[in-house]
Amino acid sequence: MNQIHKQRSFMRELLIWVVLLIVAPLVTVSILFYQHEMSGMNKIEQEKSILTNQTAQKLVERLGDTILGITVTNGYWEDNRQAVLNNDLRWIQDNVGVVPDVVPNIDFVAETDLQGNVLVQSGDVAELKTKVLYPFILDKFQKEPKFSGIVNTSKGLAVVAVAPVTSNKGEAAPVGLVIFGRLLSDEIIVGLKDTLQADIALLLNSGQFLTSTKEISNERLHTYVDTMKTDGLEHFNLERRGELLVAQSAAPLLDMEGKTIGALYAELPTRSTTEAADRLRILGLCSLAGMLLLLGLVILMVRQRIILPLRHFTLTLEEVAAGRTVKEMPKHVLHAEAQIVGAIDKIMQWNQVLEQTVAERTASIRSLLDNARQGFMSIGPDLRVMGEHSVECTRIFQQDIAGQRLGSLFYAGDEQEAVLLESILDEFYNEPDEWKRELIFSLLPEEVVIHGMVVQIEFKYLPAAKSGALQTEVGGAIMVMLTDITETRRLEEQMNRERKRLQMVVHVITHSEDYAQITRSFETFCNTELVELSSGNESVEDKLLEIYKSIHTFKGSFALLQFMHIVPQLHELESELMELLGREVKPTWEELEQWLRSLRLNEWLDKDSQLLKEALGDATSEMGMEYEVKLTKEQWQHLERELRMRLTLAEDKLWLAELRKWRFKPLKALIQHYPAYLTELAERNGLLLYPIELNGADIPVDPERLNGLTQSLVHIVRNIVIHGIESPEERVEQGKDEYATVSFSIEQVQNELTLTISDNGRGIDLEAVRLRAESRGLLPPHNEEKPLSNEHIANLIFKDQLSTTKHTTEWSGRGIGLSAVKAEAEKLGGTVRVSTSKGSGTAFIVKLPYEDITGAERVGSL
């Protein structure tokens, strides 16, 4: 009897655990699944209902489009305009005020002047009797001359349309505005019901109630109206009515001003959702029944194959312990007893083998890590290195790192960076949100320099493991993998230098004539202009600014040829000159001359010239000479002077003009290198350009005269890339082609030569230019009564040191480049101006007197 009681207690306990561990979780999961699915369907219906509400309000507002045409027709009427100007109220009443009587769907009309004073009104709307009592209509009219929307009038909710009173074609300035309106009715709401396949109702704060069905009562919407006055939110409810679920939603009804004037209510029967919910409930019940049946079978099998054999095995042990002979035992008990004993023996054997295997694997892994030329270590929440780490870590840090703080190891000489690194790791360990932890993890450094070695870093989080019967957390660390990439970086830098050297050689070969011209100009600048520094009547400040502009232009020209060494040197010299210009006390002539001589500018080309000579040999000295006249400049000028003195007849002067043109070149030849340079610069900045072409005639010009101007055009080219062209993503967002267009155009009209460089980029930010000019004292403070024209503001970019760029780079930010273009154009008696349109692009237009350039009238067809 006692054994039977114990057996029943064991079975009862087994059933309790099965219910707690299996049945209850399965039932809970089923219920949660049902609730989750119902929540999803509820959310779908909510989105559909809210969308229905939004569509209903849009349809109500779109009613204004049906009368906007009538409004525009009456507004764009010259006779109407003249009647307003002449205050001819009778004409307005006879021609505009009668519209509600003769035009369907128009319930009221009002015509006013620009101040909102009502001239004529039909329809007896109190808000439009003497003055327009809707300020937002007048405000919106200032920004948008034609519009429609919803307003709440003394006669009820109405859709109004507004248009300006102007000439027949609308080009004249408005002299007033005309307002037509249509009052909303139940019939219109019924039309919305047919369109949306849903019952619609409106209740205004004023008490007006419109509905598409009598089943929706006024009282039902009152609750929503009162609630929306405080929270202004949309409301949704899914309610079962009989066999169907009905989605009910209410949203604020907004007028033209955007204020809530009532509630818009919609009811939508959801037959498909109802059927899905019913099927889901039936499926859940069937699934639950199936799980319970399966559970019963599992319990039966466990009882027959495990519980009963163990129980008989226990009884057998009791019999043996009591000294009684076991005469007979069931076969399944003998089988179970053999398995248990054999299993224990095997577990002990496996345990010994496992310990030996783990030791061998650990030694193998350590050997692998120590010889992998990578450092492996782990840090815990205390941000200290754990005891286990690879030999490579000791080599990199040159010390035993166990127990060291990670920040002091990575940034031994920079306490600020060390603190920042450890603060990031602290925040990572203390952040429970997994998504935020991943975001914080991305802030960790990827490379550091340790004892002169460039080390690549990878971080890998090792989550805390579960251990023991209580499933307590063990571990939780960050593994740090270090790779010495010093040699890789050195090779990359060497390859980068070789690539730049090759680019320089290619650019010099393909632009050999430009190379010869630029180097000669720079040598002349160093050996002549800087030597004769204090000659003339210029002040030190003017001379500094002149030198600054020359250096800025030379930097752009050498950058165009991809020179490696002189470009950064010139950039640094620009910074020093800018610092001198910014001083209140300028240096003396002697100090300036001594400082410039100490720079030894004439040696700055040596390194780049040596690289070219190594690549091209003696051919470097002949670069650019094949197109030159075989006379020195002084010899040619002497020849021209002698011929002018000796040849005095008209025919001789014509012949002399032809002779002078022997040294002329087509203007295209002087700027043909810019399209390739612009394309390359665009690629560096991630921009996309269509192929650039030079358009216009081959007009011959004096290269000596135009050399300074054509070299200064490099500043316009840079300006187009750095400021003008948008990124491909930005252009696509604005509805533009992701490829930008830049064009060079040359045109001669009579005695004037025009060079136009244009793009279809973002245009110039005129407001930024104006503010920058005011801050630098180039403009008086903004005056609303006498505002500056856009053209005036745009051409301020040619002022010295006027730049809207916040950071100075090797390419832009000084505010000097465009002023250099202006100075060169004015030297030739010409002008430069800019034309820009926000979002459409910019054009730089250089105009030069053609006769002044050639020095003689054109002979024949050139």
mmCIF file of C-alpha atoms in Angstrom, residues 533-819:
data_model
loop_
_atom_site.group_PDB
_atom_site.id
_atom_site.type_symbol
_atom_site.label_atom_id
_atom_site.label_comp_id
_atom_site.label_asym_id
_atom_site.label_seq_id
_atom_site.Cartn_x
_atom_site.Cartn_y
_atom_site.Cartn_z
ATOM 1 C CA LEU A 533 60.622 93.984 -55.276
ATOM 2 C CA SER A 534 60.740 97.581 -54.018
ATOM 3 C CA SER A 535 60.704 99.268 -57.422
ATOM 4 C CA GLY A 536 57.602 101.339 -58.266
ATOM 5 C CA ASN A 537 55.216 103.262 -56.078
ATOM 6 C CA GLU A 538 53.355 100.322 -54.502
ATOM 7 C CA SER A 539 53.013 99.929 -50.757
ATOM 8 C CA VAL A 540 54.269 96.834 -48.948
ATOM 9 C CA GLU A 541 50.658 95.670 -48.419
ATOM 10 C CA ASP A 542 49.804 96.045 -52.141
ATOM 11 C CA LYS A 543 52.988 94.190 -53.076
ATOM 12 C CA LEU A 544 52.174 91.401 -50.614
ATOM 13 C CA LEU A 545 48.706 91.030 -52.128
ATOM 14 C CA GLU A 546 50.177 91.006 -55.652
ATOM 15 C CA ILE A 547 52.693 88.306 -54.670
ATOM 16 C CA TYR A 548 49.899 86.379 -52.966
ATOM 17 C CA LYS A 549 47.790 86.367 -56.161
ATOM 18 C CA SER A 550 50.769 85.234 -58.243
ATOM 19 C CA ILE A 551 51.571 82.390 -55.813
ATOM 20 C CA HIS A 552 47.890 81.368 -55.778
ATOM 21 C CA THR A 553 47.843 81.190 -59.586
ATOM 22 C CA PHE A 554 51.161 79.310 -59.784
ATOM 23 C CA LYS A 555 49.852 76.795 -57.252
ATOM 24 C CA GLY A 556 46.812 76.137 -59.430
ATOM 25 C CA SER A 557 48.899 75.855 -62.591
ATOM 26 C CA PHE A 558 51.396 73.394 -61.064
ATOM 27 C CA ALA A 559 48.521 71.424 -59.508
ATOM 28 C CA LEU A 560 47.038 71.132 -62.987
ATOM 29 C CA LEU A 561 50.299 69.457 -64.077
ATOM 30 C CA GLN A 562 50.194 67.198 -60.961
ATOM 31 C CA PHE A 563 53.534 68.477 -59.567
ATOM 32 C CA MET A 564 54.226 66.645 -56.318
ATOM 33 C CA HIS A 565 56.580 68.844 -54.294
ATOM 34 C CA ILE A 566 56.084 72.460 -55.259
ATOM 35 C CA VAL A 567 52.270 72.500 -54.822
ATOM 36 C CA PRO A 568 52.274 71.869 -51.017
ATOM 37 C CA GLN A 569 55.208 74.304 -50.676
ATOM 38 C CA LEU A 570 53.254 77.027 -52.459
ATOM 39 C CA HIS A 571 50.215 76.246 -50.329
ATOM 40 C CA GLU A 572 52.259 76.701 -47.174
ATOM 41 C CA LEU A 573 53.685 79.951 -48.560
ATOM 42 C CA GLU A 574 50.106 81.141 -49.171
ATOM 43 C CA SER A 575 49.319 80.587 -45.503
ATOM 44 C CA GLU A 576 52.387 82.582 -44.442
ATOM 45 C CA LEU A 577 51.507 85.443 -46.816
ATOM 46 C CA MET A 578 47.935 85.442 -45.507
ATOM 47 C CA GLU A 579 49.296 85.701 -41.963
ATOM 48 C CA LEU A 580 51.467 88.690 -42.992
ATOM 49 C CA LEU A 581 48.495 90.382 -44.664
ATOM 50 C CA GLY A 582 46.454 89.919 -41.521
ATOM 51 C CA ARG A 583 48.975 91.648 -39.274
ATOM 52 C CA GLU A 584 48.260 95.195 -38.196
ATOM 53 C CA VAL A 585 51.968 96.082 -38.560
ATOM 54 C CA LYS A 586 53.273 95.061 -41.987
ATOM 55 C CA PRO A 587 56.954 94.180 -42.549
ATOM 56 C CA THR A 588 59.330 96.753 -44.057
ATOM 57 C CA TRP A 589 60.692 96.440 -47.605
ATOM 58 C CA GLU A 590 64.025 95.202 -46.195
ATOM 59 C CA GLU A 591 62.336 92.561 -43.998
ATOM 60 C CA LEU A 592 60.137 91.413 -46.872
ATOM 61 C CA GLU A 593 63.082 91.139 -49.291
ATOM 62 C CA GLN A 594 65.214 89.300 -46.733
ATOM 63 C CA TRP A 595 62.393 86.852 -45.958
ATOM 64 C CA LEU A 596 61.666 86.127 -49.634
ATOM 65 C CA ARG A 597 65.374 85.614 -50.398
ATOM 66 C CA SER A 598 65.597 83.163 -47.488
ATOM 67 C CA LEU A 599 62.846 81.041 -49.101
ATOM 68 C CA ARG A 600 64.997 80.444 -52.226
ATOM 69 C CA LEU A 601 61.914 80.059 -54.424
ATOM 70 C CA ASN A 602 64.045 79.498 -57.517
ATOM 71 C CA GLU A 603 65.031 76.076 -56.079
ATOM 72 C CA TRP A 604 61.496 74.875 -55.372
ATOM 73 C CA LEU A 605 61.127 73.336 -58.816
ATOM 74 C CA ASP A 606 64.320 71.291 -58.516
ATOM 75 C CA LYS A 607 62.773 68.147 -56.988
ATOM 76 C CA ASP A 608 59.948 67.960 -59.516
ATOM 77 C CA SER A 609 62.305 68.788 -62.380
ATOM 78 C CA GLN A 610 64.670 66.030 -61.228
ATOM 79 C CA LEU A 611 61.786 63.505 -61.247
ATOM 80 C CA LEU A 612 60.893 64.553 -64.793
ATOM 81 C CA LYS A 613 64.502 64.296 -65.897
ATOM 82 C CA GLU A 614 64.809 60.800 -64.435
ATOM 83 C CA ALA A 615 61.725 59.740 -66.389
ATOM 84 C CA LEU A 616 62.264 61.649 -69.668
ATOM 85 C CA GLY A 617 66.022 62.264 -69.787
ATOM 86 C CA ASP A 618 67.308 65.167 -71.866
ATOM 87 C CA ALA A 619 63.949 65.501 -73.606
ATOM 88 C CA THR A 620 62.766 67.490 -70.592
ATOM 89 C CA SER A 621 64.676 70.595 -71.679
ATOM 90 C CA GLU A 622 63.017 70.494 -75.117
ATOM 91 C CA MET A 623 59.447 70.161 -73.803
ATOM 92 C CA GLY A 624 57.161 72.802 -75.310
ATOM 93 C CA MET A 625 59.740 74.172 -77.782
ATOM 94 C CA GLU A 626 58.360 72.625 -80.974
ATOM 95 C CA TYR A 627 55.656 75.294 -81.348
ATOM 96 C CA GLU A 628 57.829 78.277 -80.352
ATOM 97 C CA VAL A 629 59.238 80.833 -82.806
ATOM 98 C CA LYS A 630 62.993 80.275 -83.068
ATOM 99 C CA LEU A 631 63.684 83.759 -81.719
ATOM 100 C CA THR A 632 63.942 85.021 -78.204
ATOM 101 C CA LYS A 633 61.226 87.316 -76.965
ATOM 102 C CA GLU A 634 63.601 90.315 -76.999
ATOM 103 C CA GLN A 635 64.725 89.519 -80.562
ATOM 104 C CA TRP A 636 61.137 89.318 -81.820
ATOM 105 C CA GLN A 637 60.168 92.596 -80.131
ATOM 106 C CA HIS A 638 63.248 94.294 -81.593
ATOM 107 C CA LEU A 639 62.297 92.987 -85.050
ATOM 108 C CA GLU A 640 58.764 94.353 -84.728
ATOM 109 C CA ARG A 641 59.985 97.784 -83.612
ATOM 110 C CA GLU A 642 62.418 98.029 -86.555
ATOM 111 C CA LEU A 643 59.739 96.999 -89.038
ATOM 112 C CA ARG A 644 57.217 99.504 -87.646
ATOM 113 C CA MET A 645 59.801 102.308 -88.004
ATOM 114 C CA ARG A 646 60.862 101.399 -91.542
ATOM 115 C CA LEU A 647 57.565 100.232 -93.058
ATOM 116 C CA THR A 648 55.204 103.208 -93.195
ATOM 117 C CA LEU A 649 52.975 102.523 -96.183
ATOM 118 C CA ALA A 650 49.420 101.185 -95.672
ATOM 119 C CA GLU A 651 50.286 97.955 -97.530
ATOM 120 C CA ASP A 652 53.339 97.529 -95.330
ATOM 121 C CA LYS A 653 51.239 97.867 -92.165
ATOM 122 C CA LEU A 654 48.895 95.149 -93.393
ATOM 123 C CA TRP A 655 51.868 92.904 -94.098
ATOM 124 C CA LEU A 656 53.290 93.729 -90.640
ATOM 125 C CA ALA A 657 49.977 92.716 -89.062
ATOM 126 C CA GLU A 658 50.159 89.361 -90.831
ATOM 127 C CA LEU A 659 53.744 88.926 -89.626
ATOM 128 C CA ARG A 660 52.765 89.580 -86.028
ATOM 129 C CA LYS A 661 50.100 86.880 -86.235
ATOM 130 C CA TRP A 662 52.792 84.247 -86.925
ATOM 131 C CA ARG A 663 53.327 83.990 -83.201
ATOM 132 C CA PHE A 664 49.576 83.943 -82.463
ATOM 133 C CA LYS A 665 47.783 80.792 -81.352
ATOM 134 C CA PRO A 666 44.095 79.808 -81.330
ATOM 135 C CA LEU A 667 42.494 80.696 -77.997
ATOM 136 C CA LYS A 668 41.337 77.070 -77.792
ATOM 137 C CA ALA A 669 44.985 75.941 -77.655
ATOM 138 C CA LEU A 670 45.571 78.092 -74.550
ATOM 139 C CA ILE A 671 42.678 76.527 -72.597
ATOM 140 C CA GLN A 672 42.412 73.036 -74.114
ATOM 141 C CA HIS A 673 44.016 71.440 -71.044
ATOM 142 C CA TYR A 674 41.250 72.599 -68.685
ATOM 143 C CA PRO A 675 38.548 70.035 -69.638
ATOM 144 C CA ALA A 676 40.879 67.126 -68.777
ATOM 145 C CA TYR A 677 41.949 68.812 -65.536
ATOM 146 C CA LEU A 678 38.320 69.551 -64.605
ATOM 147 C CA THR A 679 37.296 65.942 -65.268
ATOM 148 C CA GLU A 680 40.147 64.591 -63.120
ATOM 149 C CA LEU A 681 39.394 67.019 -60.284
ATOM 150 C CA ALA A 682 35.720 66.000 -60.405
ATOM 151 C CA GLU A 683 36.666 62.316 -60.102
ATOM 152 C CA ARG A 684 38.764 63.068 -57.011
ATOM 153 C CA ASN A 685 35.747 64.707 -55.392
ATOM 154 C CA GLY A 686 33.312 61.916 -56.335
ATOM 155 C CA LEU A 687 31.437 63.951 -58.978
ATOM 156 C CA LEU A 688 30.123 62.745 -62.344
ATOM 157 C CA LEU A 689 30.516 64.856 -65.512
ATOM 158 C CA TYR A 690 29.513 64.464 -69.134
ATOM 159 C CA PRO A 691 32.440 64.829 -71.607
ATOM 160 C CA ILE A 692 33.500 68.479 -71.805
ATOM 161 C CA GLU A 693 33.909 70.153 -75.199
ATOM 162 C CA LEU A 694 35.324 73.503 -76.289
ATOM 163 C CA ASN A 695 32.740 75.271 -78.434
ATOM 164 C CA GLY A 696 33.422 78.221 -80.719
ATOM 165 C CA ALA A 697 35.698 79.430 -83.480
ATOM 166 C CA ASP A 698 39.476 79.015 -83.611
ATOM 167 C CA ILE A 699 40.192 82.679 -82.915
ATOM 168 C CA PRO A 700 43.933 83.545 -82.989
ATOM 169 C CA VAL A 701 45.264 85.557 -80.074
ATOM 170 C CA ASP A 702 48.595 86.795 -78.752
ATOM 171 C CA PRO A 703 49.690 84.062 -76.268
ATOM 172 C CA GLU A 704 52.074 86.436 -74.481
ATOM 173 C CA ARG A 705 49.273 88.902 -73.763
ATOM 174 C CA LEU A 706 46.718 86.267 -72.690
ATOM 175 C CA ASN A 707 49.085 84.013 -70.766
ATOM 176 C CA GLY A 708 48.237 85.540 -67.374
ATOM 177 C CA LEU A 709 44.486 85.400 -68.010
ATOM 178 C CA THR A 710 44.412 81.832 -69.312
ATOM 179 C CA GLN A 711 46.490 80.603 -66.362
ATOM 180 C CA SER A 712 44.164 82.352 -63.898
ATOM 181 C CA LEU A 713 41.162 80.451 -65.329
ATOM 182 C CA VAL A 714 42.281 77.504 -63.195
ATOM 183 C CA HIS A 715 40.537 79.260 -60.287
ATOM 184 C CA ILE A 716 37.184 79.226 -62.117
ATOM 185 C CA VAL A 717 37.645 75.527 -62.947
ATOM 186 C CA ARG A 718 38.338 74.692 -59.301
ATOM 187 C CA ASN A 719 35.402 76.839 -58.181
ATOM 188 C CA ILE A 720 33.071 74.835 -60.431
ATOM 189 C CA VAL A 721 34.151 71.507 -58.875
ATOM 190 C CA ILE A 722 34.512 72.610 -55.244
ATOM 191 C CA HIS A 723 31.409 74.817 -55.019
ATOM 192 C CA GLY A 724 29.288 74.460 -58.156
ATOM 193 C CA ILE A 725 28.626 70.794 -58.953
ATOM 194 C CA GLU A 726 26.493 68.742 -56.554
ATOM 195 C CA SER A 727 27.173 65.125 -55.627
ATOM 196 C CA PRO A 728 25.330 62.521 -57.765
ATOM 197 C CA GLU A 729 23.027 61.717 -54.817
ATOM 198 C CA GLU A 730 22.152 65.376 -54.276
ATOM 199 C CA ARG A 731 21.469 65.887 -58.012
ATOM 200 C CA VAL A 732 19.148 62.865 -58.143
ATOM 201 C CA GLU A 733 17.249 64.123 -55.072
ATOM 202 C CA GLN A 734 16.715 67.449 -56.881
ATOM 203 C CA GLY A 735 15.398 65.697 -59.987
ATOM 204 C CA LYS A 736 18.541 66.339 -62.031
ATOM 205 C CA ASP A 737 20.661 64.015 -64.141
ATOM 206 C CA GLU A 738 23.382 62.558 -61.897
ATOM 207 C CA TYR A 739 25.922 63.587 -64.559
ATOM 208 C CA ALA A 740 26.607 67.330 -64.564
ATOM 209 C CA THR A 741 27.359 69.440 -67.634
ATOM 210 C CA VAL A 742 30.219 71.947 -67.936
ATOM 211 C CA SER A 743 30.906 73.859 -71.150
ATOM 212 C CA PHE A 744 33.547 76.239 -72.523
ATOM 213 C CA SER A 745 32.329 78.640 -75.211
ATOM 214 C CA ILE A 746 34.399 81.106 -77.295
ATOM 215 C CA GLU A 747 32.670 83.798 -79.341
ATOM 216 C CA GLN A 748 33.789 86.869 -81.257
ATOM 217 C CA VAL A 749 31.303 89.649 -82.080
ATOM 218 C CA GLN A 750 32.875 92.558 -83.969
ATOM 219 C CA ASN A 751 35.757 93.808 -81.818
ATOM 220 C CA GLU A 752 34.828 91.913 -78.652
ATOM 221 C CA LEU A 753 35.906 88.437 -77.609
ATOM 222 C CA THR A 754 33.720 86.501 -75.140
ATOM 223 C CA LEU A 755 34.799 83.399 -73.199
ATOM 224 C CA THR A 756 32.014 81.689 -71.207
ATOM 225 C CA ILE A 757 32.553 78.850 -68.706
ATOM 226 C CA SER A 758 29.224 77.505 -67.425
ATOM 227 C CA ASP A 759 27.795 74.605 -65.414
ATOM 228 C CA ASN A 760 24.350 73.322 -64.431
ATOM 229 C CA GLY A 761 25.183 72.875 -60.739
ATOM 230 C CA ARG A 762 23.698 74.296 -57.557
ATOM 231 C CA GLY A 763 24.375 77.972 -58.303
ATOM 232 C CA ILE A 764 25.860 80.538 -55.923
ATOM 233 C CA ASP A 765 24.394 80.966 -52.423
ATOM 234 C CA LEU A 766 23.781 84.713 -52.720
ATOM 235 C CA GLU A 767 22.678 85.071 -49.101
ATOM 236 C CA ALA A 768 25.940 83.514 -47.866
ATOM 237 C CA VAL A 769 27.914 85.852 -50.143
ATOM 238 C CA ARG A 770 25.992 88.882 -48.873
ATOM 239 C CA LEU A 771 26.495 87.962 -45.200
ATOM 240 C CA ARG A 772 30.211 87.281 -45.777
ATOM 241 C CA ALA A 773 30.633 90.616 -47.582
ATOM 242 C CA GLU A 774 28.874 92.476 -44.756
ATOM 243 C CA SER A 775 31.038 90.762 -42.121
ATOM 244 C CA ARG A 776 34.183 91.873 -43.970
ATOM 245 C CA GLY A 777 32.950 95.440 -44.375
ATOM 246 C CA LEU A 778 32.560 95.212 -48.157
ATOM 247 C CA LEU A 779 28.851 96.059 -47.971
ATOM 248 C CA PRO A 780 26.691 98.242 -45.724
ATOM 249 C CA PRO A 781 24.233 96.346 -43.449
ATOM 250 C CA HIS A 782 21.203 94.873 -45.209
ATOM 251 C CA ASN A 783 18.619 97.536 -46.066
ATOM 252 C CA GLU A 784 15.133 96.222 -46.887
ATOM 253 C CA GLU A 785 14.097 99.522 -48.493
ATOM 254 C CA LYS A 786 17.053 99.547 -50.912
ATOM 255 C CA PRO A 787 18.070 95.907 -51.384
ATOM 256 C CA LEU A 788 21.016 95.010 -53.599
ATOM 257 C CA SER A 789 20.351 93.242 -56.877
ATOM 258 C CA ASN A 790 21.250 89.562 -57.192
ATOM 259 C CA GLU A 791 23.735 90.435 -59.956
ATOM 260 C CA HIS A 792 25.509 92.909 -57.658
ATOM 261 C CA ILE A 793 25.726 90.357 -54.833
ATOM 262 C CA ALA A 794 26.912 87.542 -57.163
ATOM 263 C CA ASN A 795 29.785 89.634 -58.553
ATOM 264 C CA LEU A 796 31.070 90.274 -55.011
ATOM 265 C CA ILE A 797 32.857 86.908 -55.283
ATOM 266 C CA PHE A 798 35.567 88.696 -57.295
ATOM 267 C CA LYS A 799 36.511 90.772 -54.217
ATOM 268 C CA ASP A 800 39.827 89.996 -52.520
ATOM 269 C CA GLN A 801 39.654 87.487 -49.634
ATOM 270 C CA LEU A 802 35.896 86.963 -49.953
ATOM 271 C CA SER A 803 35.196 83.256 -49.557
ATOM 272 C CA THR A 804 32.208 81.426 -48.054
ATOM 273 C CA THR A 805 34.308 78.299 -47.463
ATOM 274 C CA LYS A 806 34.764 77.623 -43.722
ATOM 275 C CA HIS A 807 37.964 75.547 -44.034
ATOM 276 C CA THR A 808 41.050 76.272 -46.099
ATOM 277 C CA THR A 809 42.352 73.379 -48.211
ATOM 278 C CA GLU A 810 44.932 72.898 -50.936
ATOM 279 C CA TRP A 811 42.128 73.528 -53.432
ATOM 280 C CA SER A 812 40.006 76.374 -52.023
ATOM 281 C CA GLY A 813 39.150 78.652 -49.128
ATOM 282 C CA ARG A 814 41.498 81.658 -49.558
ATOM 283 C CA GLY A 815 39.051 83.924 -51.397
ATOM 284 C CA ILE A 816 41.824 85.156 -53.738
ATOM 285 C CA GLY A 817 41.487 83.006 -56.876
ATOM 286 C CA LEU A 818 38.520 84.728 -58.531
ATOM 287 C CA SER A 819 39.912 88.161 -57.728
#
